[in-house]
Short mmCIF file of C-alpha atoms and ligand atoms in Angstrom, two decimals:
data_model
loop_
_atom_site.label_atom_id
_atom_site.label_comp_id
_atom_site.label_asym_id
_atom_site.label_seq_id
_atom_site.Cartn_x
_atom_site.Cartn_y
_atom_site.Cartn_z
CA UNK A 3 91.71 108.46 116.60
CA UNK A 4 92.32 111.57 114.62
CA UNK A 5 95.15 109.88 112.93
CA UNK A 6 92.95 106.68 111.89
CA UNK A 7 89.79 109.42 110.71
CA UNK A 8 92.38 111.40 108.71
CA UNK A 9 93.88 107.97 107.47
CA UNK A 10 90.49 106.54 106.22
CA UNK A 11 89.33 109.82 105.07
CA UNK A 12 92.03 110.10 102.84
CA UNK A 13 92.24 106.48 101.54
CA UNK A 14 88.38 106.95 100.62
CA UNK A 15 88.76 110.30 98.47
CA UNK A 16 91.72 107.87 96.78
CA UNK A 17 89.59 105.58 95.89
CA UNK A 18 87.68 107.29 93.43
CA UNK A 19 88.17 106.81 89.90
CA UNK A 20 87.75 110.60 89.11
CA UNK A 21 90.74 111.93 91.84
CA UNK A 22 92.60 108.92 90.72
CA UNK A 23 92.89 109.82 87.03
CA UNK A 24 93.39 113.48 88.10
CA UNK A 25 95.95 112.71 90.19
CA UNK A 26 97.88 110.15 87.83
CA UNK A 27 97.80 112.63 84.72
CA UNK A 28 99.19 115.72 86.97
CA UNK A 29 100.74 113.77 90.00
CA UNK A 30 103.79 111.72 88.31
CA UNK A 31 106.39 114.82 89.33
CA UNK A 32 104.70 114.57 92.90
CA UNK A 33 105.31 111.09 93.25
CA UNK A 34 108.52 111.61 92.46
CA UNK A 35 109.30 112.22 96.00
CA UNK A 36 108.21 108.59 96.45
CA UNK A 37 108.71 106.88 94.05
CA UNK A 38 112.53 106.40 92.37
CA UNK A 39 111.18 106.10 88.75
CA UNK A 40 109.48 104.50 86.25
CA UNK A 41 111.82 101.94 85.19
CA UNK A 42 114.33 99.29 86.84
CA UNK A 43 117.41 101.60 85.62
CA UNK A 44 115.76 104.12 87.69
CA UNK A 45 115.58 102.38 90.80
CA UNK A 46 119.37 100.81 90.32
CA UNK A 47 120.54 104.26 89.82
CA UNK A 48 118.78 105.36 93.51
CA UNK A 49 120.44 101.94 94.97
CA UNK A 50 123.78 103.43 93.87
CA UNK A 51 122.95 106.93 95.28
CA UNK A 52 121.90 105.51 98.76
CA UNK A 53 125.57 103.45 98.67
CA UNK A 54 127.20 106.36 98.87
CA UNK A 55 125.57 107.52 101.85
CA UNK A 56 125.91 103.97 103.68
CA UNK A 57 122.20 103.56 102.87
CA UNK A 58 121.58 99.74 101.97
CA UNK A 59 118.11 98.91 99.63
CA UNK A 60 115.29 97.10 99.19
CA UNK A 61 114.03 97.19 95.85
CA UNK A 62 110.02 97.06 95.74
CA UNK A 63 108.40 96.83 91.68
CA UNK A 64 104.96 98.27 92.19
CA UNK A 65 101.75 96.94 90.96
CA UNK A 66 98.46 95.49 92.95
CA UNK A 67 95.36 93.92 92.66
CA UNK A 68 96.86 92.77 89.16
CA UNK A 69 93.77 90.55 87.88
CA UNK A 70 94.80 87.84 85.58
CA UNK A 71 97.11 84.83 86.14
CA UNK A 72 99.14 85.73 83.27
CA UNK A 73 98.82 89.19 84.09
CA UNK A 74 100.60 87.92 87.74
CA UNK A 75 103.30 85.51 86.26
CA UNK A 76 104.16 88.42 83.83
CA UNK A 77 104.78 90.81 87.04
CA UNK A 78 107.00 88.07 88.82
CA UNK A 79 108.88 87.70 85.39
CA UNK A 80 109.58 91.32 85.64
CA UNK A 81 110.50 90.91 89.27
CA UNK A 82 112.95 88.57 88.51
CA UNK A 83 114.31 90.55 85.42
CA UNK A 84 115.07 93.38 88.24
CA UNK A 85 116.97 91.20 89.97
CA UNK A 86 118.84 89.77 87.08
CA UNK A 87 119.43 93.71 86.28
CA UNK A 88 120.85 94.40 89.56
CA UNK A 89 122.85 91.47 89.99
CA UNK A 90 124.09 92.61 86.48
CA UNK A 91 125.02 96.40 87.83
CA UNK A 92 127.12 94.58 90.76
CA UNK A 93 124.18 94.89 93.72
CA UNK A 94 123.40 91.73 95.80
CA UNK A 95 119.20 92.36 94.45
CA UNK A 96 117.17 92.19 97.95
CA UNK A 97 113.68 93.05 97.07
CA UNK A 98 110.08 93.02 98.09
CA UNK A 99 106.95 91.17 96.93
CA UNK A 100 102.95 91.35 97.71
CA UNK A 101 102.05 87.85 97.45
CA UNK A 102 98.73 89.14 95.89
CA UNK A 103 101.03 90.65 92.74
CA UNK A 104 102.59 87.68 91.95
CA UNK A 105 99.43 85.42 92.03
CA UNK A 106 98.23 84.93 96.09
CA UNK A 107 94.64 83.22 96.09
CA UNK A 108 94.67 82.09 92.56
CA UNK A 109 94.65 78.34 91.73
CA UNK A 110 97.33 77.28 88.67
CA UNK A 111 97.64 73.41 88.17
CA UNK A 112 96.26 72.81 91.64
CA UNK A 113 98.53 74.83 93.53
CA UNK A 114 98.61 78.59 94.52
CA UNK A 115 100.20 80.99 92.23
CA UNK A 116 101.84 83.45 94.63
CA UNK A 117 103.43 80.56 96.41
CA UNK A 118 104.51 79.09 92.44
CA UNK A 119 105.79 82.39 91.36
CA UNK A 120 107.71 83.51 94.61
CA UNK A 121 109.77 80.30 94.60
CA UNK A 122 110.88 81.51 91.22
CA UNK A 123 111.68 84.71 92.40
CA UNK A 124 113.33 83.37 95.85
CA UNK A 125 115.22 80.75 93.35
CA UNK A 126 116.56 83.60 91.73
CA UNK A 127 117.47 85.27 95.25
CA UNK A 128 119.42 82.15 96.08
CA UNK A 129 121.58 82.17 93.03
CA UNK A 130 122.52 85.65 93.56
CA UNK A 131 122.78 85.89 97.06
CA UNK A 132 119.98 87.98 97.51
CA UNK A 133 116.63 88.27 99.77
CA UNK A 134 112.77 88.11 99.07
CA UNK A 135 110.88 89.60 101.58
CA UNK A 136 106.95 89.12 101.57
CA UNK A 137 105.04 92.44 102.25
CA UNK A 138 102.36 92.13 104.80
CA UNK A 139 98.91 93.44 103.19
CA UNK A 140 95.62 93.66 104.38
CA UNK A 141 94.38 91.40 107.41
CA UNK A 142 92.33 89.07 105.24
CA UNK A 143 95.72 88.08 103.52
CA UNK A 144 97.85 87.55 106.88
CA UNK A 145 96.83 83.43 107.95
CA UNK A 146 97.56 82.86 104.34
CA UNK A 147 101.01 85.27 103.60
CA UNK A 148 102.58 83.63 107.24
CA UNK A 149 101.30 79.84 105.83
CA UNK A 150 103.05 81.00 102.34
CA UNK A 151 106.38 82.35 104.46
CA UNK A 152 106.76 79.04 106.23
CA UNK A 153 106.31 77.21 103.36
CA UNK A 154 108.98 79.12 101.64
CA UNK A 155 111.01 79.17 104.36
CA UNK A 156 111.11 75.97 105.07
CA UNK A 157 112.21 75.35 101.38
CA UNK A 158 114.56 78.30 100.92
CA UNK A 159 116.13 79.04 104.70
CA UNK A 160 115.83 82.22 106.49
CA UNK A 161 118.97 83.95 104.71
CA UNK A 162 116.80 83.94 101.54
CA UNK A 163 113.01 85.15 102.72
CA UNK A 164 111.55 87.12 105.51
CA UNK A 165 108.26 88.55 106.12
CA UNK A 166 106.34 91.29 107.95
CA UNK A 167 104.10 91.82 110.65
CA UNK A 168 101.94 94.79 111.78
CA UNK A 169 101.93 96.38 115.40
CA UNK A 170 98.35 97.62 114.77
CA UNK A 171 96.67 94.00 114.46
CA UNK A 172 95.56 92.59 117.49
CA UNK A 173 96.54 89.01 116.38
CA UNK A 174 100.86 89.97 115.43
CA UNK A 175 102.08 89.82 118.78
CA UNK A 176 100.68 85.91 118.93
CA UNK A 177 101.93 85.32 115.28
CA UNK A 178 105.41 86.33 116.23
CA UNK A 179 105.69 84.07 118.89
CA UNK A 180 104.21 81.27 116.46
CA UNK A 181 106.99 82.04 114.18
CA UNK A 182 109.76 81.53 116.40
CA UNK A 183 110.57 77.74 115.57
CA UNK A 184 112.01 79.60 112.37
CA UNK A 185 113.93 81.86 114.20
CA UNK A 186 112.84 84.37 110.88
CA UNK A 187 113.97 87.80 109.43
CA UNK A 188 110.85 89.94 110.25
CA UNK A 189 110.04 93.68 109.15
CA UNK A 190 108.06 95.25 112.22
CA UNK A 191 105.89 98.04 110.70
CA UNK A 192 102.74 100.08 112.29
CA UNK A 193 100.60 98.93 109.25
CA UNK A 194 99.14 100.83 106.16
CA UNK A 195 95.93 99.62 105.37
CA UNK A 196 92.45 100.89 106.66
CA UNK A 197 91.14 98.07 108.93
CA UNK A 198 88.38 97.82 111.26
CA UNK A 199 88.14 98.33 114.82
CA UNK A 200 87.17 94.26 115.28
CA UNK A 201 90.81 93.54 113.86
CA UNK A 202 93.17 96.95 114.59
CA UNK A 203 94.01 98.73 117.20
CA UNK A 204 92.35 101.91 116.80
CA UNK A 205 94.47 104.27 118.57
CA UNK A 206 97.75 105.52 117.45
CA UNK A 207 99.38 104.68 120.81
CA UNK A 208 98.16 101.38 121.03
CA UNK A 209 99.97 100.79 117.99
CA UNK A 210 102.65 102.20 118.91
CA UNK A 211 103.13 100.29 122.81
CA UNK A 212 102.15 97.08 120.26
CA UNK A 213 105.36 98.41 118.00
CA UNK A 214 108.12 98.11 120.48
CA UNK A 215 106.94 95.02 122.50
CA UNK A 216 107.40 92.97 119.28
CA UNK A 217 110.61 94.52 118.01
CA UNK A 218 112.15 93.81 121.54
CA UNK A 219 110.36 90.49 121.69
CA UNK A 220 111.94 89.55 118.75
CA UNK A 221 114.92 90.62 119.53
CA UNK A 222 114.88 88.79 122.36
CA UNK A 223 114.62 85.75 121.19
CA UNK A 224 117.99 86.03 119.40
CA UNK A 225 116.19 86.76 115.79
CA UNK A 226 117.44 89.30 113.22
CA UNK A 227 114.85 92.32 113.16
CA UNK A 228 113.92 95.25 110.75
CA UNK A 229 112.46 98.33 112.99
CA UNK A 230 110.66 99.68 109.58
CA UNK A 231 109.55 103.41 111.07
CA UNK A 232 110.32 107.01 110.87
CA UNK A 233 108.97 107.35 113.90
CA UNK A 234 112.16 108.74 116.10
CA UNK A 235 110.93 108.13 119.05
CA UNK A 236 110.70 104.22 118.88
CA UNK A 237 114.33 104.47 116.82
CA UNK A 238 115.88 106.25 119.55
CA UNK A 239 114.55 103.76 121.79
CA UNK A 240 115.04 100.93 120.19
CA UNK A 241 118.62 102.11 120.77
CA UNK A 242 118.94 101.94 124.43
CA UNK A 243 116.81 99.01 124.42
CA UNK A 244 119.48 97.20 122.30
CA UNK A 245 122.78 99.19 124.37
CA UNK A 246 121.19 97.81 127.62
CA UNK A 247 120.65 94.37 126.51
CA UNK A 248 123.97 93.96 124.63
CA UNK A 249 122.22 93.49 120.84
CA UNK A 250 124.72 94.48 118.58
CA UNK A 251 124.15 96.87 115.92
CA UNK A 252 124.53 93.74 113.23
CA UNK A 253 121.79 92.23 114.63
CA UNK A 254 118.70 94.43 113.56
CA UNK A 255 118.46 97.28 110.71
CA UNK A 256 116.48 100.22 110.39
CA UNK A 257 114.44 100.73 107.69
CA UNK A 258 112.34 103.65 105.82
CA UNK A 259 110.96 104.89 102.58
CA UNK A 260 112.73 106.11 99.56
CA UNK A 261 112.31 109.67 100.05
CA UNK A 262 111.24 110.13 103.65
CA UNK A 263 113.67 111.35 106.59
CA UNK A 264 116.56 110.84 104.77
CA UNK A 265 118.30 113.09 107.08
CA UNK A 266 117.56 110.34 110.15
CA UNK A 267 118.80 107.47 107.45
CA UNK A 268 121.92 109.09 106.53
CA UNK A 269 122.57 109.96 110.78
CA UNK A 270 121.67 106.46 111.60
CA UNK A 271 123.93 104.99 109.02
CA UNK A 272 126.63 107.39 110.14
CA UNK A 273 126.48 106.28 113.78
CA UNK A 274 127.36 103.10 112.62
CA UNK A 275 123.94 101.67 112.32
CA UNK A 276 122.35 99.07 109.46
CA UNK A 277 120.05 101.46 107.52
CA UNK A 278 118.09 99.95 104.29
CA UNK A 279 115.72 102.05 102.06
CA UNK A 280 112.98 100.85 100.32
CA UNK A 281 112.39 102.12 97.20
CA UNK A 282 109.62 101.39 95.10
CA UNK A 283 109.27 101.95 91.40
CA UNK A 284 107.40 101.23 88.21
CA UNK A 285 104.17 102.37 86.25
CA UNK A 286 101.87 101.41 88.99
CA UNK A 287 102.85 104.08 91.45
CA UNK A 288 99.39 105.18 92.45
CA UNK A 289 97.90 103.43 95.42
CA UNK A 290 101.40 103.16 96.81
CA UNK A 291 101.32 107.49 96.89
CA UNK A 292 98.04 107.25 98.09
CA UNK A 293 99.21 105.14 101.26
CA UNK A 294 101.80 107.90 102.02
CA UNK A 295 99.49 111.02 101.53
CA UNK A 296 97.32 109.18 103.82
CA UNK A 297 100.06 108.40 106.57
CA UNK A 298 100.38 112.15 107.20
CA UNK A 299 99.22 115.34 106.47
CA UNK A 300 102.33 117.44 105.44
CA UNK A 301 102.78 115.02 102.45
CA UNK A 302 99.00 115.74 101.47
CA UNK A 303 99.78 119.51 101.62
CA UNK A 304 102.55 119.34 99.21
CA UNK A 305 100.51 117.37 96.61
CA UNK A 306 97.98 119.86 97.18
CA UNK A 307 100.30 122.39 96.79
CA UNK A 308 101.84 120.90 93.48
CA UNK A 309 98.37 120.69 91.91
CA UNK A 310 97.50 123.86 92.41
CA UNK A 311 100.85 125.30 90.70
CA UNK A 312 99.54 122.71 87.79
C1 FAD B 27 110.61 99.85 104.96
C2 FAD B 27 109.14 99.84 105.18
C3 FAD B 27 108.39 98.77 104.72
C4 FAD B 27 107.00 98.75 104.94
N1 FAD B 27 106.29 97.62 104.59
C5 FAD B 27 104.98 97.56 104.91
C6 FAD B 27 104.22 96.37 104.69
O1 FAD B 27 104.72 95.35 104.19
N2 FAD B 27 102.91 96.37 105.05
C7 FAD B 27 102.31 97.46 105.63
O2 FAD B 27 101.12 97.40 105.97
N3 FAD B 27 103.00 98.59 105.84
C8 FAD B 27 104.31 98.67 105.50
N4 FAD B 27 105.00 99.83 105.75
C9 FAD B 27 104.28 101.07 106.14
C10 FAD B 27 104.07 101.16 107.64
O3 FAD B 27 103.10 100.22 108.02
C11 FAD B 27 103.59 102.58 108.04
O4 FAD B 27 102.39 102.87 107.39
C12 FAD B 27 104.59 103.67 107.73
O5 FAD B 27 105.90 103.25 107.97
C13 FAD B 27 104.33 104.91 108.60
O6 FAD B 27 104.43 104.61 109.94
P1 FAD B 27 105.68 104.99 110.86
O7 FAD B 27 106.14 103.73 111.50
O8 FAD B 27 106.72 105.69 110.12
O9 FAD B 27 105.06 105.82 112.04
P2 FAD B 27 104.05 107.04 112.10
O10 FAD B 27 103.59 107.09 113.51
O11 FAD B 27 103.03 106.97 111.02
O12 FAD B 27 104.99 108.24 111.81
C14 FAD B 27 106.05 108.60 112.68
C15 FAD B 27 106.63 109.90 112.15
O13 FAD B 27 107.30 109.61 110.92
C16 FAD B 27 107.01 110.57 109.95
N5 FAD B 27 106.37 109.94 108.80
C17 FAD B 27 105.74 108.76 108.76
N6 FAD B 27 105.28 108.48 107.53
C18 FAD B 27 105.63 109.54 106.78
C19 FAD B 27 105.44 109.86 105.43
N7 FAD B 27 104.79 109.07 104.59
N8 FAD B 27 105.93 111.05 105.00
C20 FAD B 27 106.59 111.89 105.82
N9 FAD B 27 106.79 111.63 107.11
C21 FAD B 27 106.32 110.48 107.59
C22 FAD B 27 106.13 111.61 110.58
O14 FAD B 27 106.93 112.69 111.04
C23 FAD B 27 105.55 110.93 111.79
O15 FAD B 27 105.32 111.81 112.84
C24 FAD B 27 106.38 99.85 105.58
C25 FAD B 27 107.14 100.91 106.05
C26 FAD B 27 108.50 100.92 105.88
C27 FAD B 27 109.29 102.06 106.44
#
């Protein structure tokens, strides 16, 4: 409960145009610690650092609630110029997308945009190798995002595009059973948006028990899994859970943020486990900050603390 006051409390003072222009003239070396840069030759360079640590990435170009069509086709055209980039430095490009970036709910020559610009971007994935996967967003997104996914998937195969649910919606653990015909890649993640009590799960524990039924449901069923968390409890569990039911390290990863516990990424990775980062970067870096500030208090202490040196 604390967690989810603290959570909304923070996403609200966010929201406001006056802390957001404060924070994006002052905060940039701040979100540093987030965020691997500015530019794609940033974020290549932070792929290469992670490789020497064993560390695996997911690249993630930031930028939501972009308004126009154009302004959406534009953002999958840089998208795909990332992966074109990467593929060009010699990395197999896996990367994220928010269907609402790319176009999600927006009607171009009768069909949806998201859905028109990630099959360029997935197209693109195929030719190199490489791997979309579809962010979850907020809950009014999810029937559409997991209609998208199977679309995509259906055209693309699994190797090529996965998806994500969240433990803290009441609804995920019946959507990951619904998407077992696919036998699909999934991300498991707690969830990062504010939602309401009708749709979330308002307690942190909840959320939690909701976490590892679906990671070793999924597992279960023979499916490749990402356990996105830092939380160490649920890795170290996730652990036995595999050792005792003979799931071999190949068959799930574990996955964090650019920036956060890389001490538990580089241990994991050294123990012989899958371990992918995700790092996000480009201009648009602020509501992606203001999600972590708002996941847990140290992080909004050292912001604080870097504003007030100025
Ligand atoms: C790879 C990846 C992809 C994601 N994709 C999505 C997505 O598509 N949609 C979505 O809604 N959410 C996504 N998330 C965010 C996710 O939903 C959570 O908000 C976030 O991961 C924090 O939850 P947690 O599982 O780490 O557990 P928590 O219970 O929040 O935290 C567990 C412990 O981890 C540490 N920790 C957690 N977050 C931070 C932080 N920001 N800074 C420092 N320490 C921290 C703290 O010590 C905390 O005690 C993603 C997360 C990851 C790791």
């Amino acid at each position: 409960m604390i967690d989810q006051m603290y959570r909304k409390a923070v996403l609200t003072v966010a929201g406001q145009k006056a802390i957001e222009n404060a924070v994006r003239a002052r905060g940039w070396g701040m979100a540093q610690r987030f965020v691997a840069g500015e530019t794609p030759q940033t974020a290549i360079q932070a792929v290469h650092d992670l490789k020497k640590d064993g560390i695996m990435a997911n690249l993630d170009l930031l930028g939501e609630f972009i308004e126009s069509p154009a302004q959406c086709t534009q953002f999958a055209d840089n998208v795909i110029t990332m992966q074109g980039a990467a593929h060009a430095a010699g990395i197999t490009p896996y990367v994220s997308i928010k269907l609402s970036s790319v176009g999600q709910g927006k009607t171009v020559d009768g069909e949806d945009l998201g859905l028109t610009n990630a099959r360029r971007i997935i197209r693109r994935a195929r030719e190199y190798g490489g791997f979309v996967c579809l962010d979850m967003e907020d809950h009014p997104r999810v029937d559409q995002t997991l209609a998208q996914f199977r679309t995509l998937h259906g055209e693309f195969g699994g190797q090529h595009v996965g998806t994500v649910l969240q433990s803290y919606l009441y609804r995920t653990e019946k959507d990951r059973a619904s998407l077992d015909d696919l036998s699909p890649n999934l991300r498991i993640v707690k969830g990062a948006y504010l939602e309401p009590e009708t749709v979330a799960y308002p307690q942190k524990a909840d959320v939690d028990a909701a976490y590892r039924r679906l990671v070793y449901a999924h597992m279960q069923a023979g499916n490749y899994v990402n356990v996105a968390t830092h939380d160490e409890s649920i890795i170290h569990d996730v652990q036995m859970y595999a050792l005792a039911h003979g799931i071999s390290k190949d068959a799930f990863e574990f996955q964090m943020l650019y920036g956060i516990r890389r001490d538990l990424q580089r241990n994991l990775a050294a123990a012989g486990y899958r371990v992918r980062a995700y790092i996000p970067y480009g201009r648009d870096w602020y509501p992606y900050f203001s999600r972590r500030i708002a996941e847990t208090p140290r992080n909004a202490m050292f912001v604080l603390r870097g504003m007030l040196k100025g």
